[in-house]
mmCIF file of C-alpha atoms in Angstrom:
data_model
loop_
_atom_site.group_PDB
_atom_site.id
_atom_site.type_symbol
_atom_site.label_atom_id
_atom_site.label_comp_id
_atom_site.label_asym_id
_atom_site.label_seq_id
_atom_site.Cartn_x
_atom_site.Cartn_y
_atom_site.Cartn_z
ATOM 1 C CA UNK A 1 20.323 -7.030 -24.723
ATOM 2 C CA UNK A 2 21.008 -4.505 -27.582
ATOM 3 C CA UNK A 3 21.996 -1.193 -26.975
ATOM 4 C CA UNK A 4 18.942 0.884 -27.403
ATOM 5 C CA UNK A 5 17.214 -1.511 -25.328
ATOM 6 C CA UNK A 6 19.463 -1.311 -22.593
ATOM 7 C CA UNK A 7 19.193 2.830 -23.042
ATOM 8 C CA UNK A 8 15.171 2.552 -22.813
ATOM 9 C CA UNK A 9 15.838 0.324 -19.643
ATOM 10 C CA UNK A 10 17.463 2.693 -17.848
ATOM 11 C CA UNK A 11 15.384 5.227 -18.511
ATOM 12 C CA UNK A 12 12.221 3.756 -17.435
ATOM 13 C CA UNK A 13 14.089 2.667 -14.321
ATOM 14 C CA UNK A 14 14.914 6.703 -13.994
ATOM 15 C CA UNK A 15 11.626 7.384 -14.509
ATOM 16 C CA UNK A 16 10.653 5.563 -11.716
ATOM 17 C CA UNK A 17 12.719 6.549 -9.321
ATOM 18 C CA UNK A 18 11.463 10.020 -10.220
ATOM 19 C CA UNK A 19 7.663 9.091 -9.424
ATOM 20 C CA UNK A 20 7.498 9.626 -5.748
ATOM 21 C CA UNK A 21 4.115 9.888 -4.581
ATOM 22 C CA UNK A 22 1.677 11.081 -7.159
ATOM 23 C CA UNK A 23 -2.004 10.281 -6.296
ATOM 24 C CA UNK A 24 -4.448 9.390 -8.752
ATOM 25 C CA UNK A 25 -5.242 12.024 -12.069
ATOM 26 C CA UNK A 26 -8.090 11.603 -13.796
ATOM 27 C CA UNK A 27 -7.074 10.151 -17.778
ATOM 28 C CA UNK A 28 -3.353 10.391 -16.735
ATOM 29 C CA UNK A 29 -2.688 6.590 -16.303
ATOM 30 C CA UNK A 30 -1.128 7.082 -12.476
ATOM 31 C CA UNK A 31 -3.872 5.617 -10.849
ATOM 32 C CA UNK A 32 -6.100 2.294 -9.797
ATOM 33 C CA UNK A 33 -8.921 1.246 -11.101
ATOM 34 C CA UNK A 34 -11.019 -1.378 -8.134
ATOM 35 C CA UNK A 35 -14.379 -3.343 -8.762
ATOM 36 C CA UNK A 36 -17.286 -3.093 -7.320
ATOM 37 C CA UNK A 37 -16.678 -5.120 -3.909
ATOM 38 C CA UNK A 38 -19.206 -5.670 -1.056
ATOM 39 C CA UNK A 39 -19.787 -3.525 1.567
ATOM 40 C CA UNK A 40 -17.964 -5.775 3.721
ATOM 41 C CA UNK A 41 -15.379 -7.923 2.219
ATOM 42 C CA UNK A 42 -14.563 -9.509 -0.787
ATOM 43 C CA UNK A 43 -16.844 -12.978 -0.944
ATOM 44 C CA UNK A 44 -14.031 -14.615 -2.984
ATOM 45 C CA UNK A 45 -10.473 -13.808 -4.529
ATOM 46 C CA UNK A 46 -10.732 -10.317 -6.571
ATOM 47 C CA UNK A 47 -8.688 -9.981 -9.948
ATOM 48 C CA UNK A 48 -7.045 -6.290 -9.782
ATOM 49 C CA UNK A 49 -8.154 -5.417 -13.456
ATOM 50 C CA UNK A 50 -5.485 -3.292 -15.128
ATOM 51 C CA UNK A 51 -2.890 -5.804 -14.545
ATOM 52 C CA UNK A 52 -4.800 -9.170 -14.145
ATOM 53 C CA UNK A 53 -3.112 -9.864 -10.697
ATOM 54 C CA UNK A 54 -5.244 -12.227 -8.183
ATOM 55 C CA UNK A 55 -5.569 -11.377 -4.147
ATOM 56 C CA UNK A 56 -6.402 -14.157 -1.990
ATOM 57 C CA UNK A 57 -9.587 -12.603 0.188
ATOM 58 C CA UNK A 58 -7.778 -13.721 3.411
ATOM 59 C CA UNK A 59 -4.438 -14.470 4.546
ATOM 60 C CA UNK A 60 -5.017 -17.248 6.996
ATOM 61 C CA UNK A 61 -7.818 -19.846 7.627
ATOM 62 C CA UNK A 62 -11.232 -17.827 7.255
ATOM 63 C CA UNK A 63 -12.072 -19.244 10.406
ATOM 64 C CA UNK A 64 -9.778 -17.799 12.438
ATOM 65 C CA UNK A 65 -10.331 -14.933 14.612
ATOM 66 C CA UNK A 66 -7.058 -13.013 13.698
ATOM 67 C CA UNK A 67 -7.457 -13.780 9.904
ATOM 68 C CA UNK A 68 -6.138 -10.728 7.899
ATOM 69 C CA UNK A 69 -9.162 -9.603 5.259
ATOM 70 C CA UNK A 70 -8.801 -8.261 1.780
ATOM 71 C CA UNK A 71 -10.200 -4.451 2.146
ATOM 72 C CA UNK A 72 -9.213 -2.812 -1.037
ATOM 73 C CA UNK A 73 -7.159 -3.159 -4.007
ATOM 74 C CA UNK A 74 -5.247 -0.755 -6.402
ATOM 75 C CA UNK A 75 -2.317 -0.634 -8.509
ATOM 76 C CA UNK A 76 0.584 1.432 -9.256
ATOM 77 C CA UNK A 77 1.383 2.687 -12.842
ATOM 78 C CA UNK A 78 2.969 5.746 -15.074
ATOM 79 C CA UNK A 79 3.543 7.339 -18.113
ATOM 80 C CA UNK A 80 6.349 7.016 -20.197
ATOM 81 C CA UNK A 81 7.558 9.976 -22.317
ATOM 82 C CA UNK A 82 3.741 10.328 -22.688
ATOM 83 C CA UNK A 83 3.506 7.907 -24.884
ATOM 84 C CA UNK A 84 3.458 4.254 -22.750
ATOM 85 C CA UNK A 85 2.034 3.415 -19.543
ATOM 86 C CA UNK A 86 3.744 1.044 -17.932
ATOM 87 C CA UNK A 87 1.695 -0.880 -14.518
ATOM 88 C CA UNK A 88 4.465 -1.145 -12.132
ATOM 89 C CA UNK A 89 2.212 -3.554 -9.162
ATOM 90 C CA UNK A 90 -1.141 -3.813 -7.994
ATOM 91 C CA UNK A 91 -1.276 -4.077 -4.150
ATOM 92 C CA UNK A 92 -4.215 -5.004 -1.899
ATOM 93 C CA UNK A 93 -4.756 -4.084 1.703
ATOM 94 C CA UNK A 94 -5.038 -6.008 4.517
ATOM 95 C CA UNK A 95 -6.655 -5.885 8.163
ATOM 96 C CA UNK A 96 -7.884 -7.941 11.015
ATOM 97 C CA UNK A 97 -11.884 -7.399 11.855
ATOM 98 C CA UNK A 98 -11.466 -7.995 15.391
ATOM 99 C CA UNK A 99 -8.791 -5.617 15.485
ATOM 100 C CA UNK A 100 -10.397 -2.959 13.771
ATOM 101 C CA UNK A 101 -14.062 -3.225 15.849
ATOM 102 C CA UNK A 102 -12.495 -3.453 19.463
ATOM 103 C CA UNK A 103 -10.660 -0.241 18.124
ATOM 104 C CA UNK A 104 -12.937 1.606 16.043
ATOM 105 C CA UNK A 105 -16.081 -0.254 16.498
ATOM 106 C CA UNK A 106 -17.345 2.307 19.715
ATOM 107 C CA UNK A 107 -16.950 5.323 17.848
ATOM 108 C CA UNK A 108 -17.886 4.197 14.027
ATOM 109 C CA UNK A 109 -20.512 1.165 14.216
ATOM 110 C CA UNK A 110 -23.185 3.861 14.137
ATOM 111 C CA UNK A 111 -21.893 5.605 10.817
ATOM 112 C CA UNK A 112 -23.633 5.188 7.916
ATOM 113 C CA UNK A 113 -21.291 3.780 5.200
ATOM 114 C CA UNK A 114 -21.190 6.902 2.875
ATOM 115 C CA UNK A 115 -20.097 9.082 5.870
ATOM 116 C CA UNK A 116 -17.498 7.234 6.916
ATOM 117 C CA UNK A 117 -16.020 6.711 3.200
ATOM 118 C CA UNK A 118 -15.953 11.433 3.270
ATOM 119 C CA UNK A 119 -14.802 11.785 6.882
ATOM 120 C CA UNK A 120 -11.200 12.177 7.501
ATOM 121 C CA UNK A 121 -11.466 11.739 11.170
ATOM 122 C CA UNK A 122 -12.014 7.448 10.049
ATOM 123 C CA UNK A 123 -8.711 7.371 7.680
ATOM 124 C CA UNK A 124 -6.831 9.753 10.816
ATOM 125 C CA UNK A 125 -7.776 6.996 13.155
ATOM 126 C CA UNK A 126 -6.891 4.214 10.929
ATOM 127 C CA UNK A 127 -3.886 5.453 10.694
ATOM 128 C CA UNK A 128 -3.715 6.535 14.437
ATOM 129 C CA UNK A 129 -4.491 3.197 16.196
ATOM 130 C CA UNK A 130 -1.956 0.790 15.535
ATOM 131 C CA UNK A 131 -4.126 -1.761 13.872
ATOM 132 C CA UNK A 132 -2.645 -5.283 12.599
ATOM 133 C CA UNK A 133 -2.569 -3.650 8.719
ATOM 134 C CA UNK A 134 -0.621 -5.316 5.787
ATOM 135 C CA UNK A 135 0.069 -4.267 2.380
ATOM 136 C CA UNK A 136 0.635 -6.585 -0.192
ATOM 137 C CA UNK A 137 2.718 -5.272 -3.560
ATOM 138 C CA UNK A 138 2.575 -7.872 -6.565
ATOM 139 C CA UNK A 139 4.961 -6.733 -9.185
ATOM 140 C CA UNK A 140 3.748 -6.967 -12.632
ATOM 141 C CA UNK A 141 6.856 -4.856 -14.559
ATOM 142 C CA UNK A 142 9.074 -7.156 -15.534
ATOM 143 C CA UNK A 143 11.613 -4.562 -15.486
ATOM 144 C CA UNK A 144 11.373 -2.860 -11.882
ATOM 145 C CA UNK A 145 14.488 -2.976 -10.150
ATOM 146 C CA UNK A 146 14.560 -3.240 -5.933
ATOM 147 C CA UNK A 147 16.727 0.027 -6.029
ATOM 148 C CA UNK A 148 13.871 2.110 -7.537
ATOM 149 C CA UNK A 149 11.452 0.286 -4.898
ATOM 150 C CA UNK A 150 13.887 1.205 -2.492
ATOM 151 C CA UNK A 151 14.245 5.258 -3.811
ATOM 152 C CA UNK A 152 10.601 6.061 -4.212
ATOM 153 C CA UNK A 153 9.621 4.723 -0.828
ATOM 154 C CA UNK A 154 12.618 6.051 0.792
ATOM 155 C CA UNK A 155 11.609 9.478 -0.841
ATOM 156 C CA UNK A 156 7.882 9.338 -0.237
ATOM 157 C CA UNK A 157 8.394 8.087 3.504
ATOM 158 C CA UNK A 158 10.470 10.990 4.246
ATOM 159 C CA UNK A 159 7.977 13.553 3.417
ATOM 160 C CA UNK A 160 5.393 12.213 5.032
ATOM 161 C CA UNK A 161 7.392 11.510 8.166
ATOM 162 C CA UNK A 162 8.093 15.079 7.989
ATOM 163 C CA UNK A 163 4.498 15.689 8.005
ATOM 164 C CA UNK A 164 3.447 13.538 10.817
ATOM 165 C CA UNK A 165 6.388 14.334 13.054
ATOM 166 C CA UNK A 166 9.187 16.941 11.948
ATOM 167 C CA UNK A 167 10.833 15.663 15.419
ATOM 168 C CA UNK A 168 10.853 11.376 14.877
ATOM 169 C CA UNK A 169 14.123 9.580 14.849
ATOM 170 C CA UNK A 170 14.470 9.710 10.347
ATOM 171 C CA UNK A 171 17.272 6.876 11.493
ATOM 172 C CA UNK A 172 13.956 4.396 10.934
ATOM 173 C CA UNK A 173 13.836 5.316 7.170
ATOM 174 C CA UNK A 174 17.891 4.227 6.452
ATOM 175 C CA UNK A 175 17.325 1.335 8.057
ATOM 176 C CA UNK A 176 14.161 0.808 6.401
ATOM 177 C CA UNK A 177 16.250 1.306 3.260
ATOM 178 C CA UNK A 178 18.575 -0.730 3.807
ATOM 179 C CA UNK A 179 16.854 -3.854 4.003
ATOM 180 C CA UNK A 180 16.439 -3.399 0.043
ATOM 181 C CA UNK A 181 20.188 -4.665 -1.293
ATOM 182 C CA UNK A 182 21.012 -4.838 -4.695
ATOM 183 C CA UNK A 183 20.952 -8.373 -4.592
ATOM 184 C CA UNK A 184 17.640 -9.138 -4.490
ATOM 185 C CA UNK A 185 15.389 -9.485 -7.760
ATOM 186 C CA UNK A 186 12.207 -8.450 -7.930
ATOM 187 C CA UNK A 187 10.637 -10.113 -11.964
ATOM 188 C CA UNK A 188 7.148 -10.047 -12.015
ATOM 189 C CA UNK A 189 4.508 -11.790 -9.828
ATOM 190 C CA UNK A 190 7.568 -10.874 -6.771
ATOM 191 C CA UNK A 191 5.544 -10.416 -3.479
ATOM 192 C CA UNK A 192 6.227 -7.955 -0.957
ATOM 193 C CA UNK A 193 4.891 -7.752 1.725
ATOM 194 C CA UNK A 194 4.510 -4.628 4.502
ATOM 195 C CA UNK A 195 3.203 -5.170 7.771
ATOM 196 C CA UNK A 196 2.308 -3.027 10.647
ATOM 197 C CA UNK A 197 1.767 -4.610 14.116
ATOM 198 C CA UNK A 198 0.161 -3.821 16.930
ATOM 199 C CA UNK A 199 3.190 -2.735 18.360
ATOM 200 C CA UNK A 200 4.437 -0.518 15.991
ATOM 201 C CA UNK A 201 6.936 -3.000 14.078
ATOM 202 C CA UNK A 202 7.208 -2.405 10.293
ATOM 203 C CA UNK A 203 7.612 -5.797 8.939
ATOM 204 C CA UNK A 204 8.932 -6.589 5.185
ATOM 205 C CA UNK A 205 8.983 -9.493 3.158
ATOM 206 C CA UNK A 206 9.745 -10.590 0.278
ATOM 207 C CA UNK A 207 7.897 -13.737 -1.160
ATOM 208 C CA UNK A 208 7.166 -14.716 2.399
ATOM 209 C CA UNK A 209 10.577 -14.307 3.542
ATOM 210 C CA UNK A 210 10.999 -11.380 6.513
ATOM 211 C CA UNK A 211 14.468 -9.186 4.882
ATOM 212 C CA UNK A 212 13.883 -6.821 7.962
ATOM 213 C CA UNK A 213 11.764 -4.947 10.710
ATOM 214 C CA UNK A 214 12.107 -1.551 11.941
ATOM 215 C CA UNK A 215 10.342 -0.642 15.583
ATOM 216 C CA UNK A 216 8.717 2.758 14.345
ATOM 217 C CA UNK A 217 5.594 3.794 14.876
ATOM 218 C CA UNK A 218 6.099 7.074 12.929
ATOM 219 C CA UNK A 219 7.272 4.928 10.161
ATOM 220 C CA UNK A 220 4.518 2.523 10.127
ATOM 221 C CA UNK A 221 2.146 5.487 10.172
ATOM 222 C CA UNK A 222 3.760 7.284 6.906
ATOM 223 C CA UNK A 223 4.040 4.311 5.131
ATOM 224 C CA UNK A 224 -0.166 3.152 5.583
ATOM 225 C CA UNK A 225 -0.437 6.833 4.968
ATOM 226 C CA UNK A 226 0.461 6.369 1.654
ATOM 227 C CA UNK A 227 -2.303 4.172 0.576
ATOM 228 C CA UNK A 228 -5.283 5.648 3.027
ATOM 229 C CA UNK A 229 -4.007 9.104 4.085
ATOM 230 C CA UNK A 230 -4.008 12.104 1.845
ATOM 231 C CA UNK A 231 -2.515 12.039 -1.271
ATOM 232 C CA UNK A 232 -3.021 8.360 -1.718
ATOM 233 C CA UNK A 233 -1.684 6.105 -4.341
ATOM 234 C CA UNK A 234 -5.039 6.039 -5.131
ATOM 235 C CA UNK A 235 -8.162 7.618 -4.197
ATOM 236 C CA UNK A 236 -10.787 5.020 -5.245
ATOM 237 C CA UNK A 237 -8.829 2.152 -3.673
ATOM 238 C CA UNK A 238 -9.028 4.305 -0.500
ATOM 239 C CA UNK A 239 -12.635 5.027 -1.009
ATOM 240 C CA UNK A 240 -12.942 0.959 -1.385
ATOM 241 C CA UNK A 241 -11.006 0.451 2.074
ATOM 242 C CA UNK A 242 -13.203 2.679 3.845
ATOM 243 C CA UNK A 243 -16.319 1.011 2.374
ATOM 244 C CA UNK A 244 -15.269 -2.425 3.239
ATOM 245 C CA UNK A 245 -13.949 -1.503 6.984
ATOM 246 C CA UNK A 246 -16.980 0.637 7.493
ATOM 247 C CA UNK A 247 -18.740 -3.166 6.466
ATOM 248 C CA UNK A 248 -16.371 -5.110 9.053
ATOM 249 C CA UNK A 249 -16.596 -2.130 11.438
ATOM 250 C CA UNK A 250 -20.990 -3.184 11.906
ATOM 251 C CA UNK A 251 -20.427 -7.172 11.542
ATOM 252 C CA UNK A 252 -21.478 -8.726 14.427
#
């Protein structure tokens, strides 16, 4: 790699680590951009459309009963030196519908779906009752490094566990950290994978392969946070979530 290329590399990776956290800005380039979906769920494998990235509208067999179900997807992107913007990873957001109406469905089946999507009770509960959630990151920079993954969450996390509970056990987040070693390599199309179960266990993997769990319910809670609590990675991907789950929520 020549020199100045190796400079610009660096930079960008800088740059990076610097963007902790910044919800969407209208004509800024640090949002998502998400289709038109159903009301319910996706009827077949959506294409995220800024970076071309394909989300398989279930995890499992469709038939099954604890199949995860595409609700929403976004991606990540930013600026550089206000002059490129660079799409870091679209993600997509997973949950199970049984999960979600045997814990939701009393209190929300009778919502109309535009009052759920402006009602930050719905997100506060998603967030508050330990349902079977995954997020799924595709990278699509060639150049993102697993050290800057591992800097912006650890950042981001932080903050909002400070939020949520000033008193939790921040232990969670270094070992949450630490499960991203310099060793891995992250080129494009990488999956990674963060799931939240029942339980409270944050799960990650990387191209299907667990690299490390942390029993945290705080955690788990700032980290969905980040994608359907305030300040979101982006706001019309969480707008999309809450119209599909509202969808799932009166399925019978």
């Amino acid at each position: 790699m020549m020199l100045t290329e190796s400079i610009a590399s660096r930079n960008i990776d800088s740059d990076i680590r610097r963007l902790v956290d910044q919800p969407y800005v209208e004509g800024k380039g640090l949002s998502c951009a998400c289709p038109s979906v159903p009301s319910t769920i996706f009827q077949e494998d959506p294409i995220e459309p800024k970076t071309g990235i394909k989300f398989p509208a279930f995890l499992e067999d469709d038939s099954s009963p604890s199949a995860a179900v595409l609700v929403g997807i976004g991606f990540k992107g930013m600026r550089v030196m206000r002059v490129k913007n660079l799409n870091l990873y679209a993600f997509g957001l997973y949950m199970q519908p049984t999960s979600i109406r045997e814990k939701l469905g009393s209190k929300y089946g009778s919502f109309p779906t535009d009052k759920l999507m402006e009602n930050p009770d719905f997100y506060s509960d998603l967030l508050r009752e330990n349902l079977d959630m995954r997020v799924r990151l595709v990278v699509n920079y060639n150049g993102l490094s697993v050290g800057a993954v591992r800097d912006v969450f650890e950042k981001s996390l932080g903050l909002r566990l400070q939020k949520i509970n000033p008193n939790t056990d921040f232990h969670c987040l270094k070992t949450f950290g630490s499960h991203f070693t310099e060793d891995i390599a992250i080129p494009s199309g990488t999956k990674i994978d963060f799931c939240q179960t029942a339980d409270g266990k944050l799960i990650t993997e990387i191209d299907g392969k667990q690299i490390g769990a942390v029993q945290s319910k705080d955690l788990c809670k700032a980290f969905f946070d980040m994608y359907i609590g305030d300040s979101p990675v982006s706001l019309e991907a969480k707008k999309v979530v809450a119209q599909n789950v509202a969808g799932l929520i009166g399925r019978r």
